[in-house]
CSV table of C-alpha atoms in Angstrom, one decimal:
chain,number,residue,atom,x,y,z
D,1,ASN,CA,110.3,70.4,96.3
D,2,ALA,CA,111.4,70.6,99.9
D,3,GLY,CA,108.1,72.0,101.2
D,4,VAL,CA,108.5,73.9,104.5
D,5,THR,CA,112.0,73.7,106.0
D,6,GLN,CA,113.0,74.9,109.5
D,7,THR,CA,116.4,75.5,111.2
D,8,PRO,CA,117.7,74.5,113.6
D,9,LYS,CA,116.0,71.2,114.6
D,10,PHE,CA,117.1,71.4,118.2
D,11,GLN,CA,118.4,74.3,120.4
D,12,VAL,CA,119.2,74.8,124.0
D,13,LEU,CA,119.4,78.3,125.4
D,14,LYS,CA,120.0,79.8,128.7
D,15,THR,CA,117.5,82.3,130.2
D,16,GLY,CA,118.1,85.7,128.7
D,17,GLN,CA,119.8,84.5,125.5
D,18,SER,CA,118.4,85.4,122.1
D,19,MET,CA,118.0,83.4,119.0
D,20,THR,CA,116.2,83.3,115.6
D,21,LEU,CA,114.3,80.4,114.2
D,22,GLN,CA,114.3,80.2,110.5
D,23,CYS,CA,111.6,79.0,108.1
D,24,ALA,CA,111.4,78.8,104.4
D,25,GLN,CA,108.9,77.4,101.9
D,26,ASP,CA,109.3,76.7,98.2
D,27,MET,CA,105.7,76.3,97.3
D,28,ASN,CA,105.1,80.0,96.3
D,29,HIS,CA,102.7,80.4,99.2
D,30,ASN,CA,101.5,83.8,100.3
D,31,SER,CA,100.7,83.1,103.9
D,32,MET,CA,103.0,81.9,106.6
D,33,TYR,CA,102.5,81.0,110.3
D,34,TRP,CA,104.4,80.3,113.5
D,35,TYR,CA,102.8,77.9,116.1
D,36,ARG,CA,104.1,76.5,119.3
D,37,GLN,CA,103.2,73.1,120.6
D,38,ASP,CA,103.0,72.3,124.2
D,39,PRO,CA,101.9,69.0,125.8
D,40,GLY,CA,98.1,68.8,126.2
D,41,MET,CA,97.6,72.2,124.6
D,42,GLY,CA,97.6,71.5,120.9
D,43,LEU,CA,99.2,74.1,118.7
D,44,ARG,CA,98.8,77.8,119.4
D,45,LEU,CA,99.4,80.6,116.9
D,46,ILE,CA,102.2,83.0,117.7
D,47,TYR,CA,102.4,85.2,114.7
D,48,TYR,CA,101.2,85.1,111.1
D,49,SER,CA,102.0,86.8,107.8
D,50,ALA,CA,99.1,86.9,105.5
D,51,SER,CA,101.2,88.1,102.6
D,52,GLU,CA,104.7,89.4,102.0
D,53,GLY,CA,105.3,92.6,103.9
D,54,THR,CA,102.7,92.1,106.5
D,55,THR,CA,102.8,90.4,110.0
D,56,ASP,CA,100.2,90.2,112.8
D,57,LYS,CA,100.0,88.8,116.3
D,58,GLY,CA,98.3,85.5,117.0
D,59,GLU,CA,97.1,84.1,120.3
D,60,VAL,CA,100.4,84.0,122.2
D,61,PRO,CA,102.8,86.7,120.7
D,62,ASN,CA,104.4,87.9,123.9
D,63,GLY,CA,108.2,87.4,124.0
D,64,TYR,CA,108.4,86.9,120.2
D,65,ASN,CA,109.0,89.0,117.1
D,66,VAL,CA,108.8,88.0,113.5
D,67,SER,CA,110.2,89.1,110.2
D,68,ARG,CA,108.8,88.3,106.8
D,69,LEU,CA,112.0,88.6,104.9
D,70,ASN,CA,110.6,87.9,101.5
D,71,LYS,CA,107.9,85.7,100.1
D,72,ARG,CA,109.8,82.5,101.0
D,73,GLU,CA,111.1,83.2,104.4
D,74,PHE,CA,109.5,83.9,107.8
D,75,SER,CA,111.7,84.1,110.9
D,76,LEU,CA,110.8,84.0,114.6
D,77,ARG,CA,113.0,85.8,117.1
D,78,LEU,CA,113.2,85.3,120.8
D,79,GLU,CA,114.9,88.5,122.2
D,80,SER,CA,115.3,87.3,125.8
D,81,ALA,CA,114.4,83.6,126.2
D,82,ALA,CA,112.5,82.4,129.2
D,83,PRO,CA,111.9,78.9,130.5
D,84,SER,CA,108.2,79.3,129.6
D,85,GLN,CA,109.3,79.4,125.9
D,86,THR,CA,110.5,75.9,126.1
D,87,SER,CA,108.4,74.3,123.4
D,88,VAL,CA,108.3,72.8,119.9
D,89,TYR,CA,107.9,75.5,117.3
D,90,PHE,CA,106.3,74.8,113.9
D,91,CYS,CA,106.2,77.0,110.9
D,92,ALA,CA,103.5,76.5,108.3
D,93,SER,CA,102.4,78.0,105.0
D,94,SER,CA,99.4,78.2,102.8
D,95,LEU,CA,98.5,79.6,99.4
D,96,GLN,CA,96.2,82.2,100.7
D,97,GLY,CA,92.7,82.5,102.1
D,98,PRO,CA,90.2,79.9,102.8
D,99,PRO,CA,90.1,77.0,102.7
D,100,ASP,CA,93.7,76.4,101.8
D,101,THR,CA,95.5,73.6,103.4
D,102,GLN,CA,98.4,74.6,105.6
D,103,TYR,CA,101.7,72.7,105.2
D,104,PHE,CA,103.9,72.3,108.2
D,105,GLY,CA,107.7,72.1,108.7
D,106,PRO,CA,109.4,69.5,110.8
D,107,GLY,CA,109.6,71.7,113.9
D,108,THR,CA,112.3,73.1,116.1
D,109,ARG,CA,112.6,71.7,119.6
D,110,LEU,CA,113.7,74.5,121.9
D,111,THR,CA,114.7,74.1,125.6
D,112,VAL,CA,115.4,77.2,127.7
D,113,LEU,CA,117.2,76.5,130.9
Q,1,ALA,CA,85.1,82.3,118.5
Q,2,GLN,CA,85.9,79.4,116.2
Q,3,SER,CA,87.0,76.4,118.2
Q,4,VAL,CA,87.2,72.7,118.2
Q,5,ALA,CA,87.2,70.2,121.0
Q,6,GLN,CA,88.7,66.7,121.1
Q,7,PRO,CA,87.1,65.0,124.1
Q,8,GLU,CA,89.4,62.0,124.3
Q,9,ASP,CA,93.1,62.3,125.2
Q,10,GLN,CA,93.7,58.7,124.1
Q,11,VAL,CA,92.0,56.1,122.0
Q,12,ASN,CA,93.0,52.5,122.0
Q,13,VAL,CA,92.1,50.1,119.2
Q,14,ALA,CA,93.1,46.6,118.2
Q,15,GLU,CA,94.5,46.2,114.8
Q,16,GLY,CA,91.9,45.4,112.2
Q,17,ASN,CA,89.1,47.0,114.2
Q,18,PRO,CA,87.4,50.2,113.1
Q,19,LEU,CA,88.6,53.4,114.7
Q,20,THR,CA,86.9,56.7,115.5
Q,21,VAL,CA,88.6,59.9,116.8
Q,22,LYS,CA,86.1,62.4,117.9
Q,23,CYS,CA,86.0,66.2,117.3
Q,24,THR,CA,83.2,68.7,117.9
Q,25,TYR,CA,83.2,72.3,116.7
Q,26,SER,CA,81.9,75.6,117.7
Q,27,VAL,CA,81.8,78.2,114.9
Q,28,SER,CA,79.7,80.9,113.6
Q,29,GLY,CA,78.8,80.5,110.0
Q,30,ASN,CA,80.0,77.6,107.8
Q,31,PRO,CA,83.0,75.8,109.3
Q,32,TYR,CA,86.1,74.8,107.4
Q,33,LEU,CA,87.4,71.8,109.3
Q,34,PHE,CA,90.7,69.8,109.1
Q,35,TRP,CA,92.3,66.7,110.4
Q,36,TYR,CA,96.1,66.5,110.8
Q,37,VAL,CA,98.3,63.6,112.0
Q,38,GLN,CA,101.6,63.9,113.8
Q,39,TYR,CA,104.0,61.0,114.1
Q,40,PRO,CA,106.6,61.0,116.8
Q,41,ASN,CA,109.2,63.8,116.4
Q,42,ARG,CA,107.7,64.9,113.1
Q,43,GLY,CA,105.7,67.8,111.8
Q,44,LEU,CA,102.0,67.7,111.2
Q,45,GLN,CA,100.7,66.0,108.0
Q,46,PHE,CA,97.4,66.9,106.4
Q,47,LEU,CA,94.8,64.1,106.3
Q,48,LEU,CA,91.6,65.7,105.0
Q,49,LYS,CA,89.4,68.8,105.1
Q,50,TYR,CA,85.7,69.7,104.9
Q,51,ILE,CA,84.7,72.8,103.0
Q,52,THR,CA,81.2,72.2,101.8
Q,53,GLY,CA,79.3,69.5,99.9
Q,54,ASP,CA,79.3,65.8,100.8
Q,55,ASN,CA,79.3,65.2,104.5
Q,56,LEU,CA,81.6,62.2,104.2
Q,57,VAL,CA,85.1,63.4,103.3
Q,58,LYS,CA,87.8,60.9,102.2
Q,59,GLY,CA,91.4,61.6,102.9
Q,60,SER,CA,94.9,60.1,103.0
Q,61,TYR,CA,95.9,56.6,104.2
Q,62,GLY,CA,92.3,55.3,104.1
Q,63,PHE,CA,90.9,57.9,106.6
Q,64,GLU,CA,87.6,59.6,106.3
Q,65,ALA,CA,85.6,62.0,108.4
Q,66,GLU,CA,81.9,62.6,108.7
Q,67,PHE,CA,80.6,66.1,109.0
Q,68,ASN,CA,77.4,66.3,111.1
Q,69,LYS,CA,75.9,69.7,111.3
Q,70,SER,CA,73.2,68.8,113.8
Q,71,GLN,CA,75.7,67.3,116.2
Q,72,THR,CA,78.4,69.9,115.4
Q,73,SER,CA,80.8,67.0,115.0
Q,74,PHE,CA,83.6,66.1,112.6
Q,75,HIS,CA,84.7,62.6,113.7
Q,76,LEU,CA,87.7,60.9,112.0
Q,77,LYS,CA,87.2,57.3,111.0
Q,78,LYS,CA,88.9,54.3,109.5
Q,79,PRO,CA,87.3,51.0,108.8
Q,80,SER,CA,90.3,48.8,109.7
Q,81,ALA,CA,93.1,50.2,111.9
Q,82,LEU,CA,96.8,49.5,111.4
Q,83,VAL,CA,99.6,49.5,114.0
Q,84,SER,CA,101.2,52.2,111.8
Q,85,ASP,CA,98.2,54.5,112.4
Q,86,SER,CA,99.4,55.0,116.0
Q,87,ALA,CA,100.1,58.7,116.2
Q,88,LEU,CA,98.7,62.0,117.6
Q,89,TYR,CA,95.7,63.3,115.7
Q,90,PHE,CA,94.6,67.0,115.6
Q,91,CYS,CA,91.3,68.4,114.6
Q,92,ALA,CA,91.4,72.1,113.5
Q,93,VAL,CA,89.0,74.8,112.4
Q,94,ARG,CA,90.0,77.7,110.1
Q,95,LEU,CA,89.8,81.1,111.6
Q,96,ASN,CA,88.6,84.1,109.7
Q,97,SER,CA,90.6,86.7,107.8
Q,98,ASN,CA,91.2,88.7,111.0
Q,99,SER,CA,93.6,85.9,112.0
Q,100,GLY,CA,95.1,85.4,108.6
Q,101,TYR,CA,93.0,82.3,108.1
Q,102,ALA,CA,95.2,80.5,110.6
Q,103,LEU,CA,94.0,77.3,112.2
Q,104,ASN,CA,92.7,76.8,115.7
Q,105,PHE,CA,93.6,73.3,116.9
Q,106,GLY,CA,92.1,70.9,119.4
Q,107,LYS,CA,94.4,69.5,122.1
Q,108,GLY,CA,95.0,66.3,120.2
Q,109,THR,CA,94.1,62.7,120.6
Q,110,SER,CA,96.7,60.0,120.9
Q,111,LEU,CA,95.7,56.9,119.0
Q,112,LEU,CA,97.3,53.6,120.0
Q,113,VAL,CA,96.7,50.6,117.7
Q,114,THR,CA,97.8,47.3,119.3
Q,115,PRO,CA,98.6,44.2,117.3
């Protein structure tokens, strides 16, 4: 059981480039989430998918898009990267509803120059 | 809005001493509260959660947390700190169904346990 996996682990982009962050879980969870972590700001929700086929915006969705490809996979896309998107990105999943525990992936460290 | 606050950016404790990492919450209704730990360059690991019932919740690695409704607090505690407990600790509250039951995190408290 790998839990929640994320690729890549590290990425450096130039301003304006695009990329997709991949996330997969093997726990048969229904809900998946993308957070970003910035120093002194905790984790902030970017997008979530409550169930397969649905996605919704979180607290800081601007500049991002997501795809819930199937029950296992939830990807995050940056269409035109900006330096403000330099951050560590975490994917998480949970079974569904309260008060299920969320399980986190190892994170992707992204730098936009 | 459901939110938590961690008033301390850093907590320093000597090994063997008890530790407390503070968290206060602001929620409407009954809160679902969580503690997570993050070791350097790693993802977040679940420690414990409060749903309902006993105010003292026991979790992983010898940690426990006390839910105090009158003080709206959910402080993380451990009777005897280890150097290996040094990490970043996050308190979080579960949001409602309108946010997919996502978590709203505090800013984190860095715990340093010295030998």
